[in-house]
Structure formats: C-alpha cells, structure tokens
PDB file of C-alpha atoms in Angstrom:
ATOM      1  CA  MET A   1      56.469 -36.737 -41.499  1.00 71.00           C
ATOM      2  CA  SER A   2      53.913 -33.991 -40.764  1.00 82.00           C
ATOM      3  CA  LEU A   3      50.452 -33.038 -42.012  1.00 89.00           C
ATOM      4  CA  ASN A   4      51.930 -31.035 -44.658  1.00 89.00           C
ATOM      5  CA  GLY A   5      53.334 -34.113 -46.386  1.00 92.00           C
ATOM      6  CA  LEU A   6      50.049 -35.734 -46.753  1.00 97.00           C
ATOM      7  CA  GLN A   7      47.862 -35.473 -49.876  1.00 96.00           C
ATOM      8  CA  THR A   8      44.735 -33.435 -49.510  1.00 97.00           C
ATOM      9  CA  ASN A   9      41.781 -35.860 -49.966  1.00 98.00           C
ATOM     10  CA  GLY A  10      44.136 -38.759 -49.598  1.00 98.00           C
ATOM     11  CA  LEU A  11      42.570 -41.709 -47.842  1.00 99.00           C
ATOM     12  CA  TYR A  12      44.920 -43.760 -45.649  1.00 99.00           C
ATOM     13  CA  VAL A  13      44.832 -46.807 -43.806  1.00 99.00           C
ATOM     14  CA  ILE A  14      46.328 -46.204 -40.199  1.00 99.00           C
ATOM     15  CA  LEU A  15      47.844 -49.061 -38.593  1.00 98.00           C
ATOM     16  CA  PHE A  16      48.687 -49.479 -34.959  1.00 98.00           C
ATOM     17  CA  LEU A  17      50.729 -52.007 -33.023  1.00 97.00           C
ATOM     18  CA  ASN A  18      48.475 -54.446 -31.176  1.00 94.00           C
ATOM     19  CA  GLY A  19      50.969 -55.835 -28.726  1.00 88.00           C
ATOM     20  CA  ASP A  20      54.788 -56.041 -27.830  1.00 89.00           C
ATOM     21  CA  PRO A  21      56.274 -58.115 -29.122  1.00 90.00           C
ATOM     22  CA  HIS A  22      54.657 -57.693 -32.395  1.00 92.00           C
ATOM     23  CA  THR A  23      52.712 -60.625 -33.784  1.00 96.00           C
ATOM     24  CA  PRO A  24      52.866 -60.644 -37.602  1.00 96.00           C
ATOM     25  CA  SER A  25      49.846 -59.146 -39.291  1.00 97.00           C
ATOM     26  CA  ASN A  26      48.329 -58.386 -35.926  1.00 97.00           C
ATOM     27  CA  PHE A  27      47.388 -54.756 -36.015  1.00 98.00           C
ATOM     28  CA  HIS A  28      44.676 -52.384 -34.942  1.00 97.00           C
ATOM     29  CA  TRP A  29      43.178 -50.975 -38.158  1.00 98.00           C
ATOM     30  CA  GLY A  30      41.607 -47.578 -38.939  1.00 98.00           C
ATOM     31  CA  LEU A  31      41.240 -44.992 -41.672  1.00 99.00           C
ATOM     32  CA  TYR A  32      42.220 -41.378 -41.934  1.00 99.00           C
ATOM     33  CA  LEU A  33      40.911 -38.927 -44.640  1.00 99.00           C
ATOM     34  CA  HIS A  34      43.234 -35.908 -44.856  1.00 98.00           C
ATOM     35  CA  GLU A  35      41.650 -32.632 -45.324  1.00 97.00           C
ATOM     36  CA  SER A  36      44.165 -29.985 -44.924  1.00 94.00           C
ATOM     37  CA  VAL A  37      47.296 -28.861 -43.020  1.00 92.00           C
ATOM     38  CA  ARG A  38      44.899 -28.538 -40.071  1.00 94.00           C
ATOM     39  CA  GLY A  39      44.138 -32.266 -39.985  1.00 96.00           C
ATOM     40  CA  GLY A  40      41.439 -34.702 -41.108  1.00 98.00           C
ATOM     41  CA  THR A  41      39.026 -37.253 -39.950  1.00 98.00           C
ATOM     42  CA  LYS A  42      40.035 -40.487 -38.203  1.00 98.00           C
ATOM     43  CA  TYR A  43      37.599 -43.337 -38.644  1.00 98.00           C
ATOM     44  CA  HIS A  44      37.987 -46.532 -36.595  1.00 97.00           C
ATOM     45  CA  ILE A  45      36.118 -48.982 -34.347  1.00 98.00           C
ATOM     46  CA  LYS A  46      37.201 -50.220 -31.009  1.00 95.00           C
ATOM     47  CA  GLY A  47      36.312 -53.169 -28.732  1.00 92.00           C
ATOM     48  CA  GLN A  48      34.320 -52.116 -25.576  1.00 91.00           C
ATOM     49  CA  GLY A  49      33.193 -54.827 -23.277  1.00 89.00           C
ATOM     50  CA  ALA A  50      31.710 -57.678 -25.333  1.00 88.00           C
ATOM     51  CA  GLY A  51      30.887 -55.298 -28.308  1.00 94.00           C
ATOM     52  CA  TRP A  52      32.395 -52.643 -30.584  1.00 96.00           C
ATOM     53  CA  ILE A  53      31.856 -48.910 -30.700  1.00 97.00           C
ATOM     54  CA  THR A  54      32.626 -46.315 -33.333  1.00 97.00           C
ATOM     55  CA  ASP A  55      35.389 -43.608 -32.479  1.00 96.00           C
ATOM     56  CA  HIS A  56      35.456 -41.269 -35.573  1.00 98.00           C
ATOM     57  CA  GLY A  57      36.317 -37.628 -35.412  1.00 97.00           C
ATOM     58  CA  HIS A  58      38.482 -34.917 -36.476  1.00 98.00           C
ATOM     59  CA  THR A  59      42.175 -35.067 -35.640  1.00 97.00           C
ATOM     60  CA  ALA A  60      45.268 -32.788 -36.029  1.00 96.00           C
ATOM     61  CA  GLY A  61      47.292 -35.438 -34.192  1.00 95.00           C
ATOM     62  CA  VAL A  62      47.156 -38.524 -36.491  1.00 97.00           C
ATOM     63  CA  PHE A  63      50.927 -39.028 -36.105  1.00 96.00           C
ATOM     64  CA  LYS A  64      50.861 -38.489 -32.280  1.00 94.00           C
ATOM     65  CA  SER A  65      49.897 -42.022 -31.054  1.00 93.00           C
ATOM     66  CA  ILE A  66      52.766 -44.058 -29.586  1.00 93.00           C
ATOM     67  CA  SER A  67      51.337 -47.271 -30.902  1.00 96.00           C
ATOM     68  CA  LEU A  68      51.077 -45.873 -34.484  1.00 98.00           C
ATOM     69  CA  ILE A  69      52.969 -47.871 -37.168  1.00 98.00           C
ATOM     70  CA  GLY A  70      52.181 -45.436 -39.999  1.00 98.00           C
ATOM     71  CA  LEU A  71      49.849 -44.357 -42.778  1.00 98.00           C
ATOM     72  CA  PHE A  72      49.413 -46.172 -45.911  1.00 99.00           C
ATOM     73  CA  GLN A  73      47.541 -44.341 -48.662  1.00 98.00           C
ATOM     74  CA  VAL A  74      44.903 -46.471 -50.482  1.00 98.00           C
ATOM     75  CA  ALA A  75      42.904 -43.703 -52.517  1.00 98.00           C
ATOM     76  CA  VAL A  76      42.395 -40.058 -53.337  1.00 97.00           C
ATOM     77  CA  VAL A  77      38.818 -38.865 -52.987  1.00 97.00           C
ATOM     78  CA  PRO A  78      37.656 -36.793 -55.875  1.00 96.00           C
ATOM     79  CA  ASN A  79      36.734 -33.194 -55.095  1.00 95.00           C
ATOM     80  CA  GLY A  80      33.186 -32.888 -54.468  1.00 95.00           C
ATOM     81  CA  LEU A  81      32.824 -36.590 -52.965  1.00 97.00           C
ATOM     82  CA  GLU A  82      34.126 -35.954 -49.597  1.00 97.00           C
ATOM     83  CA  ALA A  83      30.746 -35.832 -47.921  1.00 97.00           C
ATOM     84  CA  TYR A  84      29.678 -39.063 -49.876  1.00 98.00           C
ATOM     85  CA  THR A  85      32.914 -40.693 -48.637  1.00 98.00           C
ATOM     86  CA  ASP A  86      32.204 -39.779 -44.944  1.00 98.00           C
ATOM     87  CA  GLN A  87      28.642 -41.230 -45.235  1.00 98.00           C
ATOM     88  CA  GLN A  88      29.925 -44.330 -46.756  1.00 98.00           C
ATOM     89  CA  LEU A  89      32.718 -44.772 -43.969  1.00 98.00           C
ATOM     90  CA  ARG A  90      29.766 -44.374 -41.439  1.00 98.00           C
ATOM     91  CA  THR A  91      27.435 -46.835 -43.062  1.00 98.00           C
ATOM     92  CA  TYR A  92      27.725 -49.668 -40.508  1.00 98.00           C
ATOM     93  CA  ASP A  93      27.925 -47.476 -37.376  1.00 97.00           C
ATOM     94  CA  SER A  94      24.574 -48.338 -36.091  1.00 96.00           C
ATOM     95  CA  SER A  95      24.816 -51.933 -36.762  1.00 96.00           C
ATOM     96  CA  LEU A  96      28.393 -52.862 -35.854  1.00 96.00           C
ATOM     97  CA  ASN A  97      27.426 -55.497 -33.401  1.00 95.00           C
ATOM     98  CA  ASP A  98      25.035 -57.250 -35.731  1.00 95.00           C
ATOM     99  CA  LEU A  99      27.841 -57.946 -38.184  1.00 94.00           C
ATOM    100  CA  PRO A 100      29.019 -61.398 -37.911  1.00 92.00           C
ATOM    101  CA  GLY A 101      32.774 -61.683 -37.195  1.00 94.00           C
ATOM    102  CA  ILE A 102      33.377 -57.914 -36.826  1.00 96.00           C
ATOM    103  CA  THR A 103      36.799 -56.796 -36.025  1.00 96.00           C
ATOM    104  CA  CYS A 104      38.529 -53.381 -36.823  1.00 97.00           C
ATOM    105  CA  ARG A 105      40.076 -55.051 -39.858  1.00 98.00           C
ATOM    106  CA  VAL A 106      36.864 -56.682 -41.129  1.00 98.00           C
ATOM    107  CA  TRP A 107      34.985 -53.248 -40.664  1.00 98.00           C
ATOM    108  CA  LEU A 108      37.755 -51.492 -42.676  1.00 98.00           C
ATOM    109  CA  LEU A 109      37.483 -53.988 -45.520  1.00 98.00           C
ATOM    110  CA  ARG A 110      33.695 -53.803 -45.480  1.00 98.00           C
ATOM    111  CA  VAL A 111      33.778 -49.857 -45.894  1.00 98.00           C
ATOM    112  CA  LEU A 112      36.482 -49.956 -48.386  1.00 98.00           C
ATOM    113  CA  ALA A 113      34.316 -52.329 -50.499  1.00 98.00           C
ATOM    114  CA  LEU A 114      31.662 -49.628 -50.531  1.00 98.00           C
ATOM    115  CA  LEU A 115      34.127 -47.260 -51.923  1.00 98.00           C
ATOM    116  CA  GLN A 116      34.868 -49.460 -54.905  1.00 97.00           C
ATOM    117  CA  LYS A 117      31.509 -48.782 -56.344  1.00 96.00           C
ATOM    118  CA  GLU A 118      31.145 -46.027 -59.205  1.00 95.00           C
ATOM    119  CA  VAL A 119      29.550 -42.807 -58.170  1.00 95.00           C
ATOM    120  CA  ASN A 120      29.212 -39.815 -60.493  1.00 90.00           C
ATOM    121  CA  GLY A 121      31.493 -41.588 -62.941  1.00 91.00           C
ATOM    122  CA  SER A 122      34.289 -42.031 -60.484  1.00 90.00           C
ATOM    123  CA  LYS A 123      35.460 -44.938 -58.236  1.00 93.00           C
ATOM    124  CA  ILE A 124      37.079 -43.670 -54.956  1.00 97.00           C
ATOM    125  CA  LEU A 125      38.893 -46.866 -54.335  1.00 98.00           C
ATOM    126  CA  LYS A 126      40.287 -48.037 -57.685  1.00 95.00           C
ATOM    127  CA  CYS A 127      41.576 -51.321 -56.319  1.00 96.00           C
ATOM    128  CA  THR A 128      39.404 -54.222 -57.507  1.00 95.00           C
ATOM    129  CA  ASP A 129      40.988 -57.016 -55.260  1.00 97.00           C
ATOM    130  CA  LEU A 130      40.663 -56.167 -51.515  1.00 98.00           C
ATOM    131  CA  SER A 131      42.554 -59.256 -50.630  1.00 98.00           C
ATOM    132  CA  ALA A 132      45.655 -57.953 -52.609  1.00 98.00           C
ATOM    133  CA  LEU A 133      45.220 -54.641 -50.925  1.00 98.00           C
ATOM    134  CA  GLU A 134      44.899 -56.142 -47.659  1.00 98.00           C
ATOM    135  CA  ALA A 135      48.022 -58.354 -48.196  1.00 98.00           C
ATOM    136  CA  GLU A 136      49.942 -55.130 -49.526  1.00 98.00           C
ATOM    137  CA  VAL A 137      48.906 -53.208 -46.308  1.00 99.00           C
ATOM    138  CA  LYS A 138      49.977 -56.151 -43.973  1.00 98.00           C
ATOM    139  CA  ALA A 139      53.384 -56.538 -45.518  1.00 98.00           C
ATOM    140  CA  TRP A 140      54.051 -52.831 -45.169  1.00 99.00           C
ATOM    141  CA  GLY A 141      52.804 -52.922 -41.683  1.00 98.00           C
ATOM    142  CA  ASN A 142      54.959 -55.831 -40.743  1.00 98.00           C
ATOM    143  CA  GLY A 143      57.905 -54.161 -42.529  1.00 98.00           C
ATOM    144  CA  ASN A 144      57.507 -51.048 -40.250  1.00 98.00           C
ATOM    145  CA  ALA A 145      56.371 -52.609 -37.004  1.00 97.00           C
ATOM    146  CA  GLU A 146      59.851 -52.974 -35.320  1.00 96.00           C
ATOM    147  CA  ALA A 147      60.597 -49.336 -35.998  1.00 97.00           C
ATOM    148  CA  ALA A 148      57.330 -48.401 -34.262  1.00 97.00           C
ATOM    149  CA  LEU A 149      58.159 -50.649 -31.307  1.00 96.00           C
ATOM    150  CA  LYS A 150      61.494 -48.714 -30.806  1.00 95.00           C
ATOM    151  CA  ASN A 151      59.473 -45.392 -31.344  1.00 95.00           C
ATOM    152  CA  GLN A 152      61.492 -44.418 -34.335  1.00 96.00           C
ATOM    153  CA  GLN A 153      60.317 -40.925 -35.793  1.00 95.00           C
ATOM    154  CA  PRO A 154      58.991 -39.875 -38.020  1.00 96.00           C
ATOM    155  CA  ARG A 155      56.426 -42.498 -38.575  1.00 97.00           C
ATOM    156  CA  PRO A 156      56.423 -43.657 -42.236  1.00 97.00           C
ATOM    157  CA  VAL A 157      53.768 -42.887 -44.899  1.00 98.00           C
ATOM    158  CA  GLY A 158      53.349 -45.447 -47.721  1.00 98.00           C
ATOM    159  CA  VAL A 159      51.460 -45.463 -50.951  1.00 98.00           C
ATOM    160  CA  SER A 160      49.689 -48.387 -52.422  1.00 98.00           C
ATOM    161  CA  LYS A 161      50.423 -49.570 -55.901  1.00 96.00           C
ATOM    162  CA  PHE A 162      46.616 -49.659 -56.454  1.00 93.00           C
ATOM    163  CA  VAL A 163      46.296 -45.823 -55.889  1.00 90.00           C
ATOM    164  CA  SER A 164      47.188 -44.992 -59.508  1.00 80.00           C
ATOM    165  CA  GLN A 165      45.288 -47.739 -61.254  1.00 66.00           C
TER     166      GLN A 165
END
C-alpha cells in the first residue's frame, strides 16, 4: 500500500508490534490523519523514563516502520474540521503524566472519545461504542501481526465497520 491508496482526511489507528514473539493484543498504538499524497500527521505518545511524552508530527513515511502492523481507518474528518481535529488530538499533551493509568492505548481511546462529540452538526468519530471499536482494532491487529513479524509487504490497511455508520 502507498499513500495514494489512503483516503484524504481519513483518520487511522496505526498499530505497531510491541515485541517478538507477538503477545496477543499487545501493541503500540497511535493515530495518523492522512492529508494528501505527500503524507499526513502522526499522533502518538511514547514512554520516556518514568513518564510519557508526545511525538506528533508530519510524516510522508507512515508505512516505513519495520514494526508497523498496519493502518486501520476509524473515521473520515469532514472538510473544514481538520484544525479542530488536530486540536482535539493534542488536548492531553501538557497533562499526559497527570492522567491515571496512561498508556498509548489509553491516550488513544481518550482522544477518540473527544471526537465522538458533535461539532458544527457533524461527528468525526461516528462509533458510539469505543470498547467495540477497540475490540475490532485488536482483532485486526492480532490477525496481521504474524505478517508484520515476517516483514511481509505491503502492510495492510483496514477499515472499521463503524466508519460508515
């Protein structure tokens, strides 16, 4: 898969292997907002020392990590709501280490919850059940982890059943 195959304004969960051998449902979680054939913005947090830091930024190489399992589309950001979405995805940046039980997965679910709220008559994340979405992403990731361990290319892109709700 290349950037050409991604949907403009598509919001994707990006899953990475978190060890070899793969432990089921044990991933590094992040988000990727695709902007154009030139790339998009990757949002994720990572552990550093005893705490967590943000590591957001533009990338044209979302498919280039050796530990990448794949991208799983969870939403389409309506035109005009890109800046709002970026703001929501950065909401917890200055308070990460004040959030109880924070992990990359917990952070991701918290920011996705913000996208469930209606803004300008639209909901960015149409899924109303984050637990069901999480289970869907985990099942997809577990199903593709072995191929990632073998470095099979291209990496897969999936689409949540909740995108078209």
